[in-house]
Amino acid sequence: MPLIMSFRRWWAAIFVAILLLPALGHFLPDAPAPMRTVLAPEARWWEDAARRLDPWINNTFGFRGAVLAAHRSYVRFIGDSQSRLVLKGEHGALYLNSEKAVEQSIGQVVRPEEVAHFLAFAQRMNAYMTAQGGRFVVVVAPNGQTANFELLPAYARQLKKSPTEFDLVAQGLKAEGVAFADVRPLFTEAKKTGPVHWLYDTHWNRRGALIAFNATMVAAGRPDLQISADDALGPPEPTMKGDLARMGGITPARPDVDYPPKGPTLDQPGQVEMPGVMQPVGMTDPFESYAYSTGHAGPRILVIGDSFTQGFWRGWLAYRASAYGWTHHRYCRFDMGAVERFKPDILIYAPTERAMQCKGEPFVAQDGPGQGGQGQGTPGNAAPGNATPGNAAPTNATPTKGGG
């Protein structure tokens, strides 16, 4: 009598094939998946396999990307959410765990087309400002994962690859002759004497913001506009604040460090709002544009940025500029009409690292200043010789939360 009846042999073959599927998943193409957080089993895993081996298996099983994608689809279908927006690092440091910020900072996500789009945008803006007799400067606020790389979880540090998107942008801007303030080496040096980025927040601290401001002024060819830390910042103070701690419902185990502003960079008298320059924003939009004249000598400086510059740089701009303004970059979809009306001597484009990608082009609002909200517009073509870099109206110019 045969070991396996003839009519059961096909079932046996099918059963073995099913068992082999996970193994085949290690060799066949798979869907994209989150980073592996465990790269190898713990030492002597056989002594406690459930604790020491299971985490590695959970990170390496076949068709991991497809299985996790199916799980996410199921979670969305039932209306549940298992997203974790906060990543815990070494010594209690917190990081934003969305928008691929971790993967971007360690070089696991590199999008050449988006980098090329950003570089092309920067070249057009540089050409525009050159034609106007002004200066265009790019500065990128590093992700917390970049600024505090050494505090990332060990698995993330081990996965670091080069070049990153930040590297490619820095190289590309230099090759095209666009002024760029690369704050990363400055931050590395400054951290020897104090922090430059908050531990429990997505933003740089005031010390890091001042270093970036000064580097931008140098890149603009105006080193005389730098402000010393002694003039701008008070002595360090402990703080327990942080948007990441709030988002994660986490109480920090130890205080962070803050540097309170002081001196002439605080609120200053004599500033006059410049009417008709900036478009109003919606009542629920936290990124309200502003433009002021200061009544003293200095260049006209306009910043197209996000929350890394909206409040952090305001007092310093007022201290050094005869007129200053700020508006949100909206992923390159800002109102170019505001630039034309403000007429800056120095135009600064300052996105955070995770918001470098362009989702459209600058535009000129149809309604005109003071008549409508941002987000409606026509292609920018008002400058002489069609020098305005915008060439498409945005469909939704409101920045997302992650854009800062």
GROMACS .gro file of C-alpha atoms in nm:
model
  404
    1MET     CA    1   0.000   0.000   0.000
    2PRO     CA    2   0.152   0.338  -0.099
    3LEU     CA    3   0.244   0.584   0.178
    4ILE     CA    4   0.022   0.852   0.023
    5MET     CA    5  -0.282   0.755  -0.175
    6SER     CA    6  -0.269   0.872  -0.537
    7PHE     CA    7  -0.569   1.102  -0.508
    8ARG     CA    8  -0.404   1.275  -0.208
    9ARG     CA    9  -0.067   1.343  -0.368
   10TRP     CA   10  -0.186   1.663  -0.533
   11TRP     CA   11  -0.314   1.785  -0.199
   12ALA     CA   12   0.025   1.712  -0.044
   13ALA     CA   13   0.201   1.910  -0.317
   14ILE     CA   14  -0.035   2.204  -0.266
   15PHE     CA   15   0.016   2.186   0.111
   16VAL     CA   16   0.398   2.191   0.075
   17ALA     CA   17   0.377   2.482  -0.172
   18ILE     CA   18   0.174   2.684   0.078
   19LEU     CA   19   0.431   2.613   0.349
   20LEU     CA   20   0.708   2.733   0.116
   21LEU     CA   21   0.540   3.065   0.033
   22PRO     CA   22   0.695   3.258   0.328
   23ALA     CA   23   1.040   3.130   0.229
   24LEU     CA   24   0.986   3.235  -0.134
   25GLY     CA   25   0.898   3.581  -0.007
   26HIS     CA   26   1.264   3.635   0.079
   27PHE     CA   27   1.359   3.607  -0.288
   28LEU     CA   28   1.057   3.738  -0.481
   29PRO     CA   29   0.965   4.109  -0.519
   30ASP     CA   30   0.767   4.251  -0.229
   31ALA     CA   31   0.561   4.562  -0.160
   32PRO     CA   32   0.733   4.851   0.025
   33ALA     CA   33   0.740   4.800   0.401
   34PRO     CA   34   0.840   4.998   0.710
   35MET     CA   35   1.200   4.984   0.822
   36ARG     CA   36   1.314   4.671   0.998
   37THR     CA   37   1.370   4.759   1.362
   38VAL     CA   38   1.551   4.434   1.450
   39LEU     CA   39   1.836   4.334   1.221
   40ALA     CA   40   1.948   4.009   1.387
   41PRO     CA   41   1.837   3.771   1.664
   42GLU     CA   42   1.963   3.841   2.012
   43ALA     CA   43   2.260   3.645   2.138
   44ARG     CA   44   2.177   3.296   2.270
   45TRP     CA   45   1.821   3.331   2.141
   46TRP     CA   46   1.750   2.961   2.192
   47GLU     CA   47   1.747   3.011   2.568
   48ASP     CA   48   1.438   3.233   2.547
   49ALA     CA   49   1.313   3.214   2.190
   50ALA     CA   50   0.977   3.381   2.254
   51ARG     CA   51   1.147   3.697   2.376
   52ARG     CA   52   1.476   3.696   2.185
   53LEU     CA   53   1.383   3.542   1.849
   54ASP     CA   54   1.024   3.654   1.785
   55PRO     CA   55   1.110   4.023   1.731
   56TRP     CA   56   1.357   3.924   1.458
   57ILE     CA   57   1.107   3.690   1.291
   58ASN     CA   58   0.846   3.968   1.296
   59ASN     CA   59   1.089   4.188   1.104
   60THR     CA   60   1.205   3.935   0.846
   61PHE     CA   61   0.917   3.708   0.743
   62GLY     CA   62   0.846   3.661   0.373
   63PHE     CA   63   0.618   3.904   0.188
   64ARG     CA   64   0.638   4.134   0.490
   65GLY     CA   65   0.546   4.442   0.287
   66ALA     CA   66   0.239   4.280   0.131
   67VAL     CA   67   0.118   4.140   0.464
   68LEU     CA   68   0.159   4.474   0.644
   69ALA     CA   69  -0.012   4.659   0.358
   70ALA     CA   70  -0.306   4.419   0.379
   71HIS     CA   71  -0.321   4.472   0.754
   72ARG     CA   72  -0.325   4.851   0.712
   73SER     CA   73  -0.606   4.822   0.459
   74TYR     CA   74  -0.806   4.609   0.701
   75VAL     CA   75  -0.750   4.856   0.985
   76ARG     CA   76  -0.870   5.143   0.764
   77PHE     CA   77  -1.171   4.935   0.653
   78ILE     CA   78  -1.291   4.881   1.010
   79GLY     CA   79  -1.228   5.247   1.096
   80ASP     CA   80  -0.952   5.183   1.347
   81SER     CA   81  -0.607   5.341   1.365
   82GLN     CA   82  -0.282   5.199   1.495
   83SER     CA   83  -0.058   5.480   1.381
   84ARG     CA   84   0.219   5.581   1.619
   85LEU     CA   85   0.334   5.932   1.543
   86VAL     CA   86   0.607   5.945   1.805
   87LEU     CA   87   0.927   5.740   1.800
   88LYS     CA   88   1.127   5.702   2.120
   89GLY     CA   89   1.503   5.732   2.089
   90GLU     CA   90   1.798   5.713   2.324
   91HIS     CA   91   1.788   5.892   2.661
   92GLY     CA   92   1.419   5.976   2.620
   93ALA     CA   93   1.454   6.174   2.295
   94LEU     CA   94   1.138   6.183   2.083
   95TYR     CA   95   1.103   6.196   1.706
   96LEU     CA   96   0.820   6.246   1.460
   97ASN     CA   97   0.736   5.907   1.313
   98SER     CA   98   0.544   6.015   1.003
   99GLU     CA   99   0.602   6.165   0.656
  100LYS     CA  100   0.894   5.922   0.622
  101ALA     CA  101   1.104   6.164   0.826
  102VAL     CA  102   1.308   5.888   0.988
  103GLU     CA  103   1.371   5.709   0.659
  104GLN     CA  104   1.454   6.039   0.487
  105SER     CA  105   1.712   6.140   0.746
  106ILE     CA  106   1.897   5.808   0.737
  107GLY     CA  107   1.894   5.777   0.358
  108GLN     CA  108   1.650   5.487   0.338
  109VAL     CA  109   1.410   5.704   0.136
  110VAL     CA  110   1.562   5.899  -0.152
  111ARG     CA  111   1.329   6.043  -0.418
  112PRO     CA  112   1.544   6.169  -0.707
  113GLU     CA  113   1.251   6.314  -0.900
  114GLU     CA  114   1.137   6.523  -0.604
  115VAL     CA  115   1.492   6.641  -0.541
  116ALA     CA  116   1.522   6.740  -0.908
  117HIS     CA  117   1.189   6.926  -0.891
  118PHE     CA  118   1.306   7.120  -0.586
  119LEU     CA  119   1.638   7.208  -0.749
  120ALA     CA  120   1.462   7.328  -1.064
  121PHE     CA  121   1.231   7.544  -0.851
  122ALA     CA  122   1.530   7.692  -0.665
  123GLN     CA  123   1.705   7.772  -0.994
  124ARG     CA  124   1.397   7.959  -1.121
  125MET     CA  125   1.366   8.157  -0.799
  126ASN     CA  126   1.736   8.238  -0.808
  127ALA     CA  127   1.705   8.361  -1.168
  128TYR     CA  128   1.405   8.574  -1.074
  129MET     CA  129   1.581   8.742  -0.781
  130THR     CA  130   1.895   8.797  -0.986
  131ALA     CA  131   1.685   8.971  -1.251
  132GLN     CA  132   1.538   9.193  -0.978
  133GLY     CA  133   1.883   9.282  -0.846
  134GLY     CA  134   1.830   9.087  -0.523
  135ARG     CA  135   1.962   8.773  -0.359
  136PHE     CA  136   1.793   8.435  -0.321
  137VAL     CA  137   1.902   8.200  -0.041
  138VAL     CA  138   1.791   7.849   0.055
  139VAL     CA  139   1.818   7.716   0.409
  140VAL     CA  140   1.671   7.382   0.517
  141ALA     CA  141   1.578   7.320   0.880
  142PRO     CA  142   1.699   6.966   0.955
  143ASN     CA  143   1.458   6.703   1.079
  144GLY     CA  144   1.502   6.619   1.443
  145GLN     CA  145   1.629   6.284   1.316
  146THR     CA  146   1.908   6.467   1.135
  147ALA     CA  147   1.987   6.724   1.403
  148ASN     CA  148   1.986   6.468   1.686
  149PHE     CA  149   2.096   6.167   1.483
  150GLU     CA  150   2.306   6.026   1.766
  151LEU     CA  151   1.993   5.983   1.981
  152LEU     CA  152   1.799   5.778   1.727
  153PRO     CA  153   1.733   5.414   1.818
  154ALA     CA  154   2.033   5.194   1.746
  155TYR     CA  155   1.861   5.008   1.463
  156ALA     CA  156   1.794   5.336   1.279
  157ARG     CA  157   2.153   5.454   1.316
  158GLN     CA  158   2.278   5.120   1.180
  159LEU     CA  159   2.061   5.163   0.869
  160LYS     CA  160   2.215   5.501   0.777
  161LYS     CA  161   2.298   5.532   0.408
  162SER     CA  162   2.443   5.806   0.190
  163PRO     CA  163   2.360   6.018   0.010
  164THR     CA  164   2.042   6.143   0.174
  165GLU     CA  165   1.797   6.380   0.008
  166PHE     CA  166   1.953   6.660   0.214
  167ASP     CA  167   2.294   6.567   0.070
  168LEU     CA  168   2.160   6.573  -0.286
  169VAL     CA  169   1.992   6.910  -0.239
  170ALA     CA  170   2.309   7.060  -0.092
  171GLN     CA  171   2.519   6.923  -0.379
  172GLY     CA  172   2.269   7.032  -0.642
  173LEU     CA  173   2.232   7.388  -0.515
  174LYS     CA  174   2.608   7.428  -0.499
  175ALA     CA  175   2.645   7.297  -0.855
  176GLU     CA  176   2.383   7.542  -0.981
  177GLY     CA  177   2.531   7.840  -0.798
  178VAL     CA  178   2.230   7.891  -0.570
  179ALA     CA  179   2.321   8.035  -0.229
  180PHE     CA  180   2.263   7.769   0.036
  181ALA     CA  181   2.314   7.779   0.411
  182ASP     CA  182   2.392   7.422   0.516
  183VAL     CA  183   2.346   7.425   0.892
  184ARG     CA  184   2.435   7.061   0.952
  185PRO     CA  185   2.810   7.106   1.008
  186LEU     CA  186   2.737   7.416   1.215
  187PHE     CA  187   2.497   7.219   1.433
  188THR     CA  188   2.750   6.940   1.477
  189GLU     CA  189   3.008   7.187   1.603
  190ALA     CA  190   2.761   7.382   1.819
  191LYS     CA  191   2.638   7.067   1.996
  192LYS     CA  192   2.975   7.040   2.164
  193THR     CA  193   2.869   7.329   2.389
  194GLY     CA  194   2.491   7.294   2.402
  195PRO     CA  195   2.180   7.158   2.231
  196VAL     CA  196   2.049   7.303   1.904
  197HIS     CA  197   1.726   7.103   1.876
  198TRP     CA  198   1.462   7.025   2.134
  199LEU     CA  199   1.444   6.668   2.263
  200TYR     CA  200   1.065   6.645   2.285
  201ASP     CA  201   0.965   6.870   1.997
  202THR     CA  202   0.985   6.864   1.618
  203HIS     CA  203   1.160   7.204   1.608
  204TRP     CA  204   1.508   7.337   1.659
  205ASN     CA  205   1.549   7.540   1.978
  206ARG     CA  206   1.624   7.913   1.975
  207ARG     CA  207   1.996   7.850   1.977
  208GLY     CA  208   1.968   7.634   1.667
  209ALA     CA  209   1.734   7.888   1.507
  210LEU     CA  210   1.987   8.167   1.566
  211ILE     CA  211   2.271   7.962   1.420
  212ALA     CA  212   2.057   7.904   1.110
  213PHE     CA  213   1.962   8.272   1.088
  214ASN     CA  214   2.324   8.382   1.102
  215ALA     CA  215   2.430   8.120   0.846
  216THR     CA  216   2.158   8.243   0.613
  217MET     CA  217   2.275   8.603   0.642
  218VAL     CA  218   2.629   8.490   0.558
  219ALA     CA  219   2.502   8.293   0.257
  220ALA     CA  220   2.314   8.605   0.145
  221GLY     CA  221   2.642   8.796   0.138
  222ARG     CA  222   2.552   9.001   0.446
  223PRO     CA  223   2.760   8.869   0.737
  224ASP     CA  224   2.712   9.210   0.900
  225LEU     CA  225   2.350   9.113   0.971
  226GLN     CA  226   2.448   8.831   1.207
  227ILE     CA  227   2.338   8.857   1.570
  228SER     CA  228   2.552   8.723   1.852
  229ALA     CA  229   2.406   8.474   2.095
  230ASP     CA  230   2.501   8.704   2.382
  231ASP     CA  231   2.276   8.974   2.237
  232ALA     CA  232   1.986   8.749   2.137
  233LEU     CA  233   1.961   8.468   2.393
  234GLY     CA  234   1.938   8.450   2.768
  235PRO     CA  235   2.100   8.180   2.983
  236PRO     CA  236   1.964   7.827   2.933
  237GLU     CA  237   1.654   7.731   3.128
  238PRO     CA  238   1.494   7.390   3.188
  239THR     CA  239   1.168   7.315   3.008
  240MET     CA  240   0.940   7.015   2.985
  241LYS     CA  241   0.749   7.140   2.680
  242GLY     CA  242   0.734   6.971   2.342
  243ASP     CA  243   0.478   6.900   2.072
  244LEU     CA  244   0.596   6.539   2.042
  245ALA     CA  245   0.554   6.479   2.414
  246ARG     CA  246   0.205   6.623   2.388
  247MET     CA  247   0.117   6.416   2.080
  248GLY     CA  248   0.239   6.096   2.241
  249GLY     CA  249   0.094   6.164   2.584
  250ILE     CA  250   0.444   6.125   2.725
  251THR     CA  251   0.581   6.289   3.038
  252PRO     CA  252   0.957   6.343   2.985
  253ALA     CA  253   1.180   6.184   3.245
  254ARG     CA  254   1.421   6.479   3.244
  255PRO     CA  255   1.392   6.844   3.141
  256ASP     CA  256   1.500   6.980   2.806
  257VAL     CA  257   1.689   7.308   2.760
  258ASP     CA  258   1.544   7.635   2.635
  259TYR     CA  259   1.716   7.965   2.555
  260PRO     CA  260   1.480   8.259   2.619
  261PRO     CA  261   1.504   8.557   2.383
  262LYS     CA  262   1.630   8.886   2.515
  263GLY     CA  263   1.747   9.235   2.421
  264PRO     CA  264   1.674   9.402   2.090
  265THR     CA  265   1.532   9.086   1.936
  266LEU     CA  266   1.220   9.106   2.151
  267ASP     CA  267   0.918   9.313   2.046
  268GLN     CA  268   1.036   9.646   1.913
  269PRO     CA  269   0.848   9.976   1.886
  270GLY     CA  270   0.800  10.162   1.560
  271GLN     CA  271   0.696   9.870   1.340
  272VAL     CA  272   0.422   9.947   1.088
  273GLU     CA  273   0.224   9.679   0.909
  274MET     CA  274   0.251   9.696   0.531
  275PRO     CA  275  -0.105   9.680   0.396
  276GLY     CA  276  -0.188   9.504   0.072
  277VAL     CA  277   0.121   9.284   0.063
  278MET     CA  278   0.005   8.953   0.208
  279GLN     CA  279  -0.308   8.754   0.136
  280PRO     CA  280  -0.525   8.668   0.438
  281VAL     CA  281  -0.548   8.303   0.535
  282GLY     CA  282  -0.839   8.098   0.663
  283MET     CA  283  -0.943   8.128   1.026
  284THR     CA  284  -0.827   7.773   1.097
  285ASP     CA  285  -0.487   7.822   0.931
  286PRO     CA  286  -0.214   7.882   1.193
  287PHE     CA  287   0.032   8.011   0.932
  288GLU     CA  288  -0.068   8.374   0.900
  289SER     CA  289   0.154   8.579   0.671
  290TYR     CA  290   0.290   8.916   0.782
  291ALA     CA  291   0.486   9.212   0.646
  292TYR     CA  292   0.618   9.511   0.844
  293SER     CA  293   0.840   9.812   0.796
  294THR     CA  294   1.066   9.889   1.090
  295GLY     CA  295   1.164  10.252   1.034
  296HIS     CA  296   1.538  10.186   1.051
  297ALA     CA  297   1.806  10.111   0.795
  298GLY     CA  298   1.863   9.766   0.653
  299PRO     CA  299   1.770   9.542   0.362
  300ARG     CA  300   1.418   9.427   0.282
  301ILE     CA  301   1.401   9.059   0.382
  302LEU     CA  302   1.121   8.819   0.298
  303VAL     CA  303   1.113   8.462   0.431
  304ILE     CA  304   0.911   8.187   0.267
  305GLY     CA  305   0.918   7.925   0.538
  306ASP     CA  306   0.721   7.734   0.799
  307SER     CA  307   0.696   7.709   1.177
  308PHE     CA  308   1.075   7.687   1.205
  309THR     CA  309   1.098   8.054   1.103
  310GLN     CA  310   0.750   8.205   1.152
  311GLY     CA  311   0.804   8.291   1.517
  312PHE     CA  312   1.167   8.199   1.581
  313TRP     CA  313   1.312   8.452   1.336
  314ARG     CA  314   1.062   8.735   1.368
  315GLY     CA  315   1.246   8.946   1.623
  316TRP     CA  316   1.580   8.900   1.450
  317LEU     CA  317   1.434   9.004   1.114
  318ALA     CA  318   1.282   9.313   1.274
  319TYR     CA  319   1.617   9.399   1.431
  320ARG     CA  320   1.816   9.377   1.107
  321ALA     CA  321   1.576   9.470   0.825
  322SER     CA  322   1.416   9.795   0.712
  323ALA     CA  323   1.118   9.580   0.612
  324TYR     CA  324   1.056   9.214   0.677
  325GLY     CA  325   0.791   8.961   0.593
  326TRP     CA  326   0.703   8.596   0.628
  327THR     CA  327   0.469   8.362   0.441
  328HIS     CA  328   0.429   7.985   0.436
  329HIS     CA  329   0.599   7.795   0.154
  330ARG     CA  330   0.302   7.562   0.104
  331TYR     CA  331   0.537   7.315  -0.063
  332CYS     CA  332   0.642   7.568  -0.330
  333ARG     CA  333   0.278   7.676  -0.387
  334PHE     CA  334   0.307   8.017  -0.222
  335ASP     CA  335   0.164   8.342  -0.357
  336MET     CA  336   0.430   8.485  -0.588
  337GLY     CA  337   0.231   8.808  -0.591
  338ALA     CA  338   0.337   8.867  -0.230
  339VAL     CA  339   0.701   8.850  -0.340
  340GLU     CA  340   0.638   9.096  -0.623
  341ARG     CA  341   0.454   9.338  -0.394
  342PHE     CA  342   0.710   9.315  -0.114
  343LYS     CA  343   1.010   9.364  -0.346
  344PRO     CA  344   1.272   9.197  -0.123
  345ASP     CA  345   1.644   9.260  -0.139
  346ILE     CA  346   1.691   8.916   0.017
  347LEU     CA  347   1.444   8.635  -0.046
  348ILE     CA  348   1.488   8.329   0.176
  349TYR     CA  349   1.327   7.993   0.105
  350ALA     CA  350   1.334   7.797   0.430
  351PRO     CA  351   1.143   7.467   0.442
  352THR     CA  352   1.203   7.199   0.696
  353GLU     CA  353   1.380   6.890   0.562
  354ARG     CA  354   1.070   6.672   0.551
  355ALA     CA  355   0.882   6.943   0.356
  356MET     CA  356   1.142   7.010   0.085
  357GLN     CA  357   0.939   6.840  -0.185
  358CYS     CA  358   0.742   7.070  -0.417
  359LYS     CA  359   0.375   6.982  -0.462
  360GLY     CA  360   0.313   7.253  -0.719
  361GLU     CA  361   0.440   7.591  -0.831
  362PRO     CA  362   0.417   7.949  -0.704
  363PHE     CA  363   0.111   8.136  -0.825
  364VAL     CA  364  -0.032   8.488  -0.838
  365ALA     CA  365  -0.367   8.513  -0.659
  366GLN     CA  366  -0.659   8.617  -0.878
  367ASP     CA  367  -0.837   8.815  -0.608
  368GLY     CA  368  -0.547   9.046  -0.536
  369PRO     CA  369  -0.416   9.140  -0.193
  370GLY     CA  370  -0.666   9.150   0.086
  371GLN     CA  371  -0.949   9.004  -0.124
  372GLY     CA  372  -0.935   8.629  -0.084
  373GLY     CA  373  -0.770   8.333   0.074
  374GLN     CA  374  -0.455   8.166  -0.040
  375GLY     CA  375  -0.502   7.874  -0.268
  376GLN     CA  376  -0.679   8.032  -0.566
  377GLY     CA  377  -0.469   8.175  -0.839
  378THR     CA  378  -0.342   8.196  -1.191
  379PRO     CA  379   0.000   8.109  -1.323
  380GLY     CA  380   0.259   8.362  -1.217
  381ASN     CA  381   0.357   8.578  -1.514
  382ALA     CA  382   0.336   8.933  -1.388
  383ALA     CA  383   0.707   9.005  -1.368
  384PRO     CA  384   0.886   9.170  -1.662
  385GLY     CA  385   0.997   8.917  -1.920
  386ASN     CA  386   0.779   8.648  -1.760
  387ALA     CA  387   1.044   8.611  -1.493
  388THR     CA  388   0.802   8.488  -1.228
  389PRO     CA  389   0.885   8.124  -1.160
  390GLY     CA  390   0.527   8.014  -1.099
  391ASN     CA  391   0.350   7.837  -1.382
  392ALA     CA  392   0.061   7.647  -1.232
  393ALA     CA  393  -0.222   7.725  -0.994
  394PRO     CA  394  -0.237   7.507  -0.683
  395THR     CA  395  -0.538   7.296  -0.613
  396ASN     CA  396  -0.495   7.317  -0.238
  397ALA     CA  397  -0.239   7.555  -0.097
  398THR     CA  398  -0.310   7.487   0.268
  399PRO     CA  399  -0.005   7.331   0.434
  400THR     CA  400  -0.044   7.000   0.602
  401LYS     CA  401   0.038   6.952   0.968
  402GLY     CA  402   0.365   6.788   0.888
  403GLY     CA  403   0.480   7.085   0.688
  404GLY     CA  404   0.537   7.273   1.009
   0.00000   0.00000   0.00000
